[in-house]
PDB file of C-alpha atoms and ligand atoms in Angstrom:
ATOM      1  CA  MET Q   1       0.153   0.008  -0.074  1.00 83.00           C
ATOM      2  CA  GLU Q   2       2.846   2.400   0.689  1.00 83.00           C
ATOM      3  CA  THR Q   3       4.373   1.990  -2.680  1.00 87.00           C
ATOM      4  CA  LEU Q   4       0.849   2.924  -4.064  1.00 90.00           C
ATOM      5  CA  LEU Q   5       0.535   5.963  -2.028  1.00 90.00           C
ATOM      6  CA  GLN Q   6       3.751   7.339  -3.569  1.00 89.00           C
ATOM      7  CA  THR Q   7       2.172   7.126  -6.980  1.00 91.00           C
ATOM      8  CA  LEU Q   8      -0.952   9.195  -5.903  1.00 92.00           C
ATOM      9  CA  ASN Q   9      -1.453  12.980  -6.015  1.00 91.00           C
ATOM     10  CA  PRO Q  10      -2.345  13.969  -2.244  1.00 93.00           C
ATOM     11  CA  GLU Q  11      -5.202  16.582  -3.331  1.00 94.00           C
ATOM     12  CA  ARG Q  12      -7.227  14.361  -5.805  1.00 95.00           C
ATOM     13  CA  PRO Q  13     -10.111  12.374  -4.494  1.00 97.00           C
ATOM     14  CA  ILE Q  14      -9.701   8.565  -3.919  1.00 97.00           C
ATOM     15  CA  LEU Q  15     -12.141   5.914  -4.729  1.00 98.00           C
ATOM     16  CA  LEU Q  16     -11.839   2.487  -3.106  1.00 98.00           C
ATOM     17  CA  LEU Q  17     -13.813  -0.128  -4.098  1.00 98.00           C
ATOM     18  CA  ASP Q  18     -14.241  -4.070  -3.336  1.00 98.00           C
ATOM     19  CA  ALA Q  19     -14.055  -6.267  -5.760  1.00 98.00           C
ATOM     20  CA  ASP Q  20     -16.404  -9.480  -4.868  1.00 97.00           C
ATOM     21  CA  GLU Q  21     -19.856  -8.508  -5.375  1.00 98.00           C
ATOM     22  CA  VAL Q  22     -18.938  -4.828  -6.464  1.00 98.00           C
ATOM     23  CA  LEU Q  23     -16.581  -5.063  -9.517  1.00 98.00           C
ATOM     24  CA  LEU Q  24     -16.986  -8.908  -9.753  1.00 98.00           C
ATOM     25  CA  LYS Q  25     -19.803 -11.472 -10.098  1.00 98.00           C
ATOM     26  CA  PHE Q  26     -18.367 -13.315  -7.137  1.00 97.00           C
ATOM     27  CA  VAL Q  27     -21.422 -15.202  -5.745  1.00 96.00           C
ATOM     28  CA  GLU Q  28     -22.407 -16.630  -9.418  1.00 96.00           C
ATOM     29  CA  THR Q  29     -18.963 -17.935  -9.752  1.00 97.00           C
ATOM     30  CA  LEU Q  30     -18.789 -19.296  -6.460  1.00 96.00           C
ATOM     31  CA  GLU Q  31     -22.139 -21.097  -7.116  1.00 96.00           C
ATOM     32  CA  GLY Q  32     -20.475 -22.687 -10.193  1.00 97.00           C
ATOM     33  CA  HIS Q  33     -17.278 -23.867  -7.744  1.00 97.00           C
ATOM     34  CA  MET Q  34     -19.434 -25.349  -5.431  1.00 96.00           C
ATOM     35  CA  LEU Q  35     -21.394 -27.340  -7.618  1.00 97.00           C
ATOM     36  CA  ASN Q  36     -18.000 -28.670  -9.176  1.00 96.00           C
ATOM     37  CA  HIS Q  37     -17.424 -29.866  -6.257  1.00 97.00           C
ATOM     38  CA  GLY Q  38     -20.400 -31.652  -5.202  1.00 97.00           C
ATOM     39  CA  PHE Q  39     -21.962 -28.879  -3.147  1.00 97.00           C
ATOM     40  CA  GLU Q  40     -24.866 -26.372  -3.878  1.00 97.00           C
ATOM     41  CA  LEU Q  41     -25.169 -22.931  -2.559  1.00 96.00           C
ATOM     42  CA  ARG Q  42     -29.114 -21.876  -1.777  1.00 95.00           C
ATOM     43  CA  LEU Q  43     -29.208 -18.559  -1.449  1.00 92.00           C
ATOM     44  CA  THR Q  44     -31.806 -18.070   1.146  1.00 91.00           C
ATOM     45  CA  SER Q  45     -30.212 -15.102   3.187  1.00 92.00           C
ATOM     46  CA  PHE Q  46     -26.998 -12.899   2.619  1.00 92.00           C
ATOM     47  CA  GLN Q  47     -24.576 -15.148   3.944  1.00 91.00           C
ATOM     48  CA  ILE Q  48     -22.668 -18.121   2.704  1.00 92.00           C
ATOM     49  CA  SER Q  49     -22.115 -20.291   5.641  1.00 87.00           C
ATOM     50  CA  GLY Q  50     -25.401 -22.059   6.688  1.00 92.00           C
ATOM     51  CA  ASN Q  51     -26.495 -21.824   3.103  1.00 95.00           C
ATOM     52  CA  VAL Q  52     -24.222 -24.563   1.207  1.00 97.00           C
ATOM     53  CA  TYR Q  53     -25.698 -28.112   1.049  1.00 97.00           C
ATOM     54  CA  HIS Q  54     -24.035 -31.377  -0.404  1.00 97.00           C
ATOM     55  CA  LYS Q  55     -25.450 -32.285  -3.518  1.00 95.00           C
ATOM     56  CA  ALA Q  56     -25.850 -36.026  -2.795  1.00 95.00           C
ATOM     57  CA  THR Q  57     -27.131 -36.194   0.459  1.00 96.00           C
ATOM     58  CA  ASN Q  58     -28.986 -32.977   0.874  1.00 95.00           C
ATOM     59  CA  GLU Q  59     -27.299 -32.445   3.971  1.00 96.00           C
ATOM     60  CA  LEU Q  60     -25.961 -29.004   5.129  1.00 96.00           C
ATOM     61  CA  ALA Q  61     -22.261 -28.891   4.762  1.00 96.00           C
ATOM     62  CA  ASP Q  62     -20.262 -28.126   8.166  1.00 94.00           C
ATOM     63  CA  PRO Q  63     -18.518 -24.782   8.281  1.00 94.00           C
ATOM     64  CA  LEU Q  64     -14.786 -26.224   8.065  1.00 94.00           C
ATOM     65  CA  GLN Q  65     -15.956 -27.662   4.719  1.00 94.00           C
ATOM     66  CA  VAL Q  66     -17.556 -24.115   3.321  1.00 94.00           C
ATOM     67  CA  LYS Q  67     -14.385 -22.454   4.593  1.00 93.00           C
ATOM     68  CA  LYS Q  68     -12.128 -25.026   2.213  1.00 94.00           C
ATOM     69  CA  LEU Q  69     -14.533 -24.646  -0.482  1.00 95.00           C
ATOM     70  CA  ILE Q  70     -14.034 -20.578  -0.665  1.00 93.00           C
ATOM     71  CA  GLY Q  71     -10.519 -20.948  -0.012  1.00 91.00           C
ATOM     72  CA  SER Q  72      -9.729 -23.122  -3.142  1.00 95.00           C
ATOM     73  CA  PHE Q  73     -12.500 -20.922  -5.065  1.00 96.00           C
ATOM     74  CA  PHE Q  74      -9.624 -17.997  -5.132  1.00 95.00           C
ATOM     75  CA  ASP Q  75      -7.226 -20.633  -5.776  1.00 96.00           C
ATOM     76  CA  GLU Q  76      -9.128 -22.310  -8.761  1.00 96.00           C
ATOM     77  CA  CYS Q  77     -10.920 -19.224  -9.898  1.00 97.00           C
ATOM     78  CA  VAL Q  78      -9.734 -16.177  -9.171  1.00 97.00           C
ATOM     79  CA  ASP Q  79      -8.548 -15.750 -12.813  1.00 98.00           C
ATOM     80  CA  HIS Q  80     -11.880 -16.194 -14.190  1.00 95.00           C
ATOM     81  CA  VAL Q  81     -14.613 -14.270 -12.420  1.00 98.00           C
ATOM     82  CA  PRO Q  82     -16.236 -11.854 -14.455  1.00 98.00           C
ATOM     83  CA  VAL Q  83     -16.558  -8.087 -14.049  1.00 98.00           C
ATOM     84  CA  VAL Q  84     -20.129  -6.673 -13.359  1.00 98.00           C
ATOM     85  CA  ASP Q  85     -22.458  -5.017 -16.002  1.00 98.00           C
ATOM     86  CA  GLY Q  86     -21.212  -1.417 -16.404  1.00 98.00           C
ATOM     87  CA  ALA Q  87     -18.029  -1.623 -14.316  1.00 98.00           C
ATOM     88  CA  VAL Q  88     -15.687  -1.011 -16.938  1.00 98.00           C
ATOM     89  CA  ASP Q  89     -17.501   1.932 -18.581  1.00 98.00           C
ATOM     90  CA  ALA Q  90     -18.286   3.281 -15.457  1.00 98.00           C
ATOM     91  CA  LEU Q  91     -14.314   3.238 -14.068  1.00 97.00           C
ATOM     92  CA  ALA Q  92     -13.214   4.814 -17.542  1.00 96.00           C
ATOM     93  CA  GLU Q  93     -15.503   7.828 -16.762  1.00 97.00           C
ATOM     94  CA  LEU Q  94     -15.017   7.750 -12.822  1.00 98.00           C
ATOM     95  CA  SER Q  95     -10.861   7.664 -13.386  1.00 97.00           C
ATOM     96  CA  GLU Q  96     -11.426  11.141 -14.743  1.00 96.00           C
ATOM     97  CA  HIS Q  97     -12.536  12.432 -11.404  1.00 96.00           C
ATOM     98  CA  PHE Q  98     -11.009   9.893  -8.799  1.00 97.00           C
ATOM     99  CA  GLN Q  99      -7.755   7.966  -8.280  1.00 97.00           C
ATOM    100  CA  VAL Q 100      -9.062   4.925  -8.066  1.00 98.00           C
ATOM    101  CA  ALA Q 101      -8.022   1.400  -6.325  1.00 98.00           C
ATOM    102  CA  VAL Q 102      -9.334  -1.798  -5.201  1.00 98.00           C
ATOM    103  CA  LEU Q 103      -9.422  -2.880  -1.686  1.00 98.00           C
ATOM    104  CA  THR Q 104     -10.109  -6.676  -1.672  1.00 98.00           C
ATOM    105  CA  ASN Q 105      -9.991  -9.410   0.846  1.00 96.00           C
ATOM    106  CA  VAL Q 106      -8.656 -11.895  -1.748  1.00 96.00           C
ATOM    107  CA  PRO Q 107      -6.157 -13.896  -0.191  1.00 95.00           C
ATOM    108  CA  SER Q 108      -2.453 -11.859  -0.600  1.00 96.00           C
ATOM    109  CA  HIS Q 109      -0.675 -15.025  -2.724  1.00 96.00           C
ATOM    110  CA  CYS Q 110      -3.752 -14.213  -5.448  1.00 97.00           C
ATOM    111  CA  ARG Q 111      -3.702 -10.681  -5.336  1.00 97.00           C
ATOM    112  CA  GLU Q 112      -1.476 -10.412  -8.579  1.00 97.00           C
ATOM    113  CA  ARG Q 113      -3.800 -12.830 -10.678  1.00 98.00           C
ATOM    114  CA  ARG Q 114      -6.904 -10.583  -9.721  1.00 98.00           C
ATOM    115  CA  GLU Q 115      -5.131  -7.367 -10.622  1.00 98.00           C
ATOM    116  CA  ASN Q 116      -4.145  -9.150 -13.967  1.00 98.00           C
ATOM    117  CA  SER Q 117      -7.487 -10.743 -14.225  1.00 98.00           C
ATOM    118  CA  LEU Q 118      -9.339  -7.368 -14.054  1.00 98.00           C
ATOM    119  CA  ARG Q 119      -7.068  -5.656 -16.405  1.00 98.00           C
ATOM    120  CA  GLU Q 120      -7.648  -8.286 -18.634  1.00 98.00           C
ATOM    121  CA  GLN Q 121     -11.429  -7.295 -18.567  1.00 98.00           C
ATOM    122  CA  GLY Q 122     -10.823  -3.764 -18.908  1.00 97.00           C
ATOM    123  CA  ILE Q 123     -10.296  -2.635 -15.601  1.00 97.00           C
ATOM    124  CA  HIS Q 124      -6.869  -1.035 -15.163  1.00 96.00           C
ATOM    125  CA  CYS Q 125      -6.444  -0.469 -10.960  1.00 95.00           C
ATOM    126  CA  PRO Q 126      -3.615  -1.330  -8.794  1.00 96.00           C
ATOM    127  CA  VAL Q 127      -5.208  -4.056  -6.339  1.00 97.00           C
ATOM    128  CA  ILE Q 128      -4.574  -3.990  -2.437  1.00 97.00           C
ATOM    129  CA  SER Q 129      -4.977  -7.097  -0.694  1.00 97.00           C
ATOM    130  CA  ASN Q 130      -6.524  -6.414   2.986  1.00 97.00           C
ATOM    131  CA  LYS Q 131      -7.016  -9.080   5.709  1.00 97.00           C
ATOM    132  CA  GLY Q 132     -10.238  -8.801   7.811  1.00 97.00           C
ATOM    133  CA  ASP Q 133     -11.710  -5.228   8.904  1.00 98.00           C
ATOM    134  CA  LYS Q 134     -10.778  -2.673   6.061  1.00 98.00           C
ATOM    135  CA  GLY Q 135     -11.449   0.450   8.237  1.00 98.00           C
ATOM    136  CA  ALA Q 136      -7.361   1.151   8.948  1.00 98.00           C
ATOM    137  CA  ALA Q 137      -6.544   0.725   5.279  1.00 98.00           C
ATOM    138  CA  VAL Q 138      -9.130   3.354   4.468  1.00 98.00           C
ATOM    139  CA  LYS Q 139      -7.983   5.450   6.974  1.00 98.00           C
ATOM    140  CA  ARG Q 140      -4.359   5.457   5.306  1.00 97.00           C
ATOM    141  CA  PHE Q 141      -6.058   6.671   2.009  1.00 97.00           C
ATOM    142  CA  THR Q 142      -7.888   9.426   3.912  1.00 97.00           C
ATOM    143  CA  ASP Q 143      -4.903  10.947   5.864  1.00 95.00           C
ATOM    144  CA  PHE Q 144      -2.709  11.136   2.820  1.00 95.00           C
ATOM    145  CA  THR Q 145      -5.072  13.182   0.469  1.00 94.00           C
ATOM    146  CA  SER Q 146      -6.767  16.352   0.930  1.00 94.00           C
ATOM    147  CA  GLY Q 147      -9.618  15.507  -1.222  1.00 93.00           C
ATOM    148  CA  HIS Q 148     -12.724  13.221  -0.669  1.00 95.00           C
ATOM    149  CA  THR Q 149     -12.170   9.682   0.097  1.00 97.00           C
ATOM    150  CA  VAL Q 150     -15.136   7.313  -1.497  1.00 98.00           C
ATOM    151  CA  PHE Q 151     -15.531   3.533   0.201  1.00 98.00           C
ATOM    152  CA  VAL Q 152     -17.868   1.279  -2.016  1.00 98.00           C
ATOM    153  CA  ASP Q 153     -18.404  -2.453  -0.442  1.00 98.00           C
ATOM    154  CA  ASP Q 154     -21.121  -5.142  -0.107  1.00 98.00           C
ATOM    155  CA  LEU Q 155     -20.719  -6.090   3.423  1.00 98.00           C
ATOM    156  CA  PRO Q 156     -21.984  -4.140   6.516  1.00 98.00           C
ATOM    157  CA  PRO Q 157     -19.317  -4.797   8.739  1.00 98.00           C
ATOM    158  CA  GLN Q 158     -16.990  -3.305   6.561  1.00 98.00           C
ATOM    159  CA  HIS Q 159     -19.075  -0.265   6.659  1.00 98.00           C
ATOM    160  CA  ALA Q 160     -19.041  -0.141  10.149  1.00 98.00           C
ATOM    161  CA  SER Q 161     -15.169  -0.662  10.281  1.00 98.00           C
ATOM    162  CA  VAL Q 162     -14.694   2.160   7.841  1.00 98.00           C
ATOM    163  CA  ALA Q 163     -17.552   4.634  10.056  1.00 98.00           C
ATOM    164  CA  GLU Q 164     -15.290   3.820  13.137  1.00 98.00           C
ATOM    165  CA  LEU Q 165     -11.867   4.381  11.775  1.00 98.00           C
ATOM    166  CA  SER Q 166     -12.434   6.788   8.779  1.00 98.00           C
ATOM    167  CA  PRO Q 167     -15.641   8.224   9.443  1.00 98.00           C
ATOM    168  CA  GLU Q 168     -15.076  11.393   6.925  1.00 97.00           C
ATOM    169  CA  THR Q 169     -14.967   8.717   4.181  1.00 98.00           C
ATOM    170  CA  HIS Q 170     -17.854   8.952   2.284  1.00 98.00           C
ATOM    171  CA  ARG Q 171     -19.964   5.526   2.039  1.00 98.00           C
ATOM    172  CA  VAL Q 172     -21.674   3.327  -0.516  1.00 98.00           C
ATOM    173  CA  HIS Q 173     -23.461   0.042   0.291  1.00 98.00           C
ATOM    174  CA  PHE Q 174     -23.467  -1.963  -3.363  1.00 98.00           C
ATOM    175  CA  VAL Q 175     -24.610  -5.302  -3.650  1.00 98.00           C
ATOM    176  CA  ALA Q 176     -24.057  -6.346  -7.511  1.00 98.00           C
ATOM    177  CA  ASP Q 177     -25.907  -9.680  -7.535  1.00 97.00           C
ATOM    178  CA  LYS Q 178     -29.810  -8.995  -7.785  1.00 96.00           C
ATOM    179  CA  ARG Q 179     -31.020 -11.981  -5.443  1.00 94.00           C
ATOM    180  CA  LEU Q 180     -28.467 -10.850  -2.838  1.00 95.00           C
ATOM    181  CA  ARG Q 181     -29.462  -7.431  -2.929  1.00 95.00           C
ATOM    182  CA  ALA Q 182     -33.202  -8.421  -2.530  1.00 94.00           C
ATOM    183  CA  MET Q 183     -31.961  -9.984   0.994  1.00 95.00           C
ATOM    184  CA  ILE Q 184     -29.762  -7.259   2.808  1.00 96.00           C
ATOM    185  CA  PRO Q 185     -31.266  -3.642   3.501  1.00 97.00           C
ATOM    186  CA  GLN Q 186     -29.078  -0.883   3.167  1.00 98.00           C
ATOM    187  CA  THR Q 187     -26.155  -0.687   6.082  1.00 98.00           C
ATOM    188  CA  GLU Q 188     -27.022   2.056   8.693  1.00 98.00           C
ATOM    189  CA  TYR Q 189     -23.040   2.588   8.430  1.00 98.00           C
ATOM    190  CA  SER Q 190     -23.299   3.949   4.972  1.00 98.00           C
ATOM    191  CA  HIS Q 191     -24.208   7.383   3.285  1.00 98.00           C
ATOM    192  CA  ALA Q 192     -26.091   5.687   0.230  1.00 98.00           C
ATOM    193  CA  ARG Q 193     -27.261   2.508  -1.155  1.00 98.00           C
ATOM    194  CA  ILE Q 194     -26.746   1.859  -4.675  1.00 98.00           C
ATOM    195  CA  ASP Q 195     -26.667  -1.569  -6.576  1.00 98.00           C
ATOM    196  CA  THR Q 196     -25.891  -0.526 -10.253  1.00 98.00           C
ATOM    197  CA  TRP Q 197     -22.895   1.086 -11.636  1.00 98.00           C
ATOM    198  CA  PRO Q 198     -24.898   3.417 -13.938  1.00 98.00           C
ATOM    199  CA  GLU Q 199     -26.446   4.828 -10.986  1.00 98.00           C
ATOM    200  CA  LEU Q 200     -23.092   4.807  -8.948  1.00 98.00           C
ATOM    201  CA  THR Q 201     -21.031   6.898 -11.836  1.00 98.00           C
ATOM    202  CA  HIS Q 202     -23.688   9.354 -11.554  1.00 98.00           C
ATOM    203  CA  TYR Q 203     -24.124   9.751  -7.609  1.00 98.00           C
ATOM    204  CA  LEU Q 204     -20.405  10.144  -7.327  1.00 98.00           C
ATOM    205  CA  LYS Q 205     -19.800  12.674  -9.938  1.00 97.00           C
ATOM    206  CA  ASP Q 206     -22.533  14.820  -8.197  1.00 97.00           C
ATOM    207  CA  LEU Q 207     -20.974  14.206  -4.880  1.00 96.00           C
ATOM    208  CA  LEU Q 208     -17.938  16.060  -6.117  1.00 93.00           C
ATOM    209  CA  LYS Q 209     -19.585  18.889  -7.385  1.00 91.00           C
ATOM    210  CA  ALA Q 210     -21.632  19.231  -4.092  1.00 83.00           C
TER     211      ALA Q 210
HETATM  212 MG1   MG B   1     -16.889  -8.035  -1.375  1.00 50.37          MG
END
């Protein structure tokens, strides 16, 4: 992250984007991965653990098995997660107004593969691999720039973390998958809830004018 900060302009706004379920179709790809391994993800609530079943026996998978499936997902699929509709055009436009970086909890050994995969799909942004809560990482950017910082993520606990450690950061709750969207209300720790890239682009350009 320090190397990245050295390349940024301390006076321009910074947009920090989550990858899975913001830029990338995570859940859809995870479903395919699970099926390939004999498991089925049944999305009945906004979580993965507790919604995974053995295909053959119909039994609930245990949490350790789910953890393993998510681990192998990154190793096997990180190069092949498709970009969310509209994200490429949106980032081309938003890059004129913001310095953009991807702040993702991808395992650190997959960071470069994720950056390459995004680039191959038309998104040319540095990727930071974070572990756990994102608030401390976001605060580094907020302390660095005199411009706005904006944070976009699908997970409410990440908004809570950023709200606590970097309260001046503008926070947008974004859930790309249409089924998941319906299962989760806007988190109270965000300033706005937006689920599509054209709307987010419009919103963020207005935010800079305000
Ligand atoms: Mg995510």
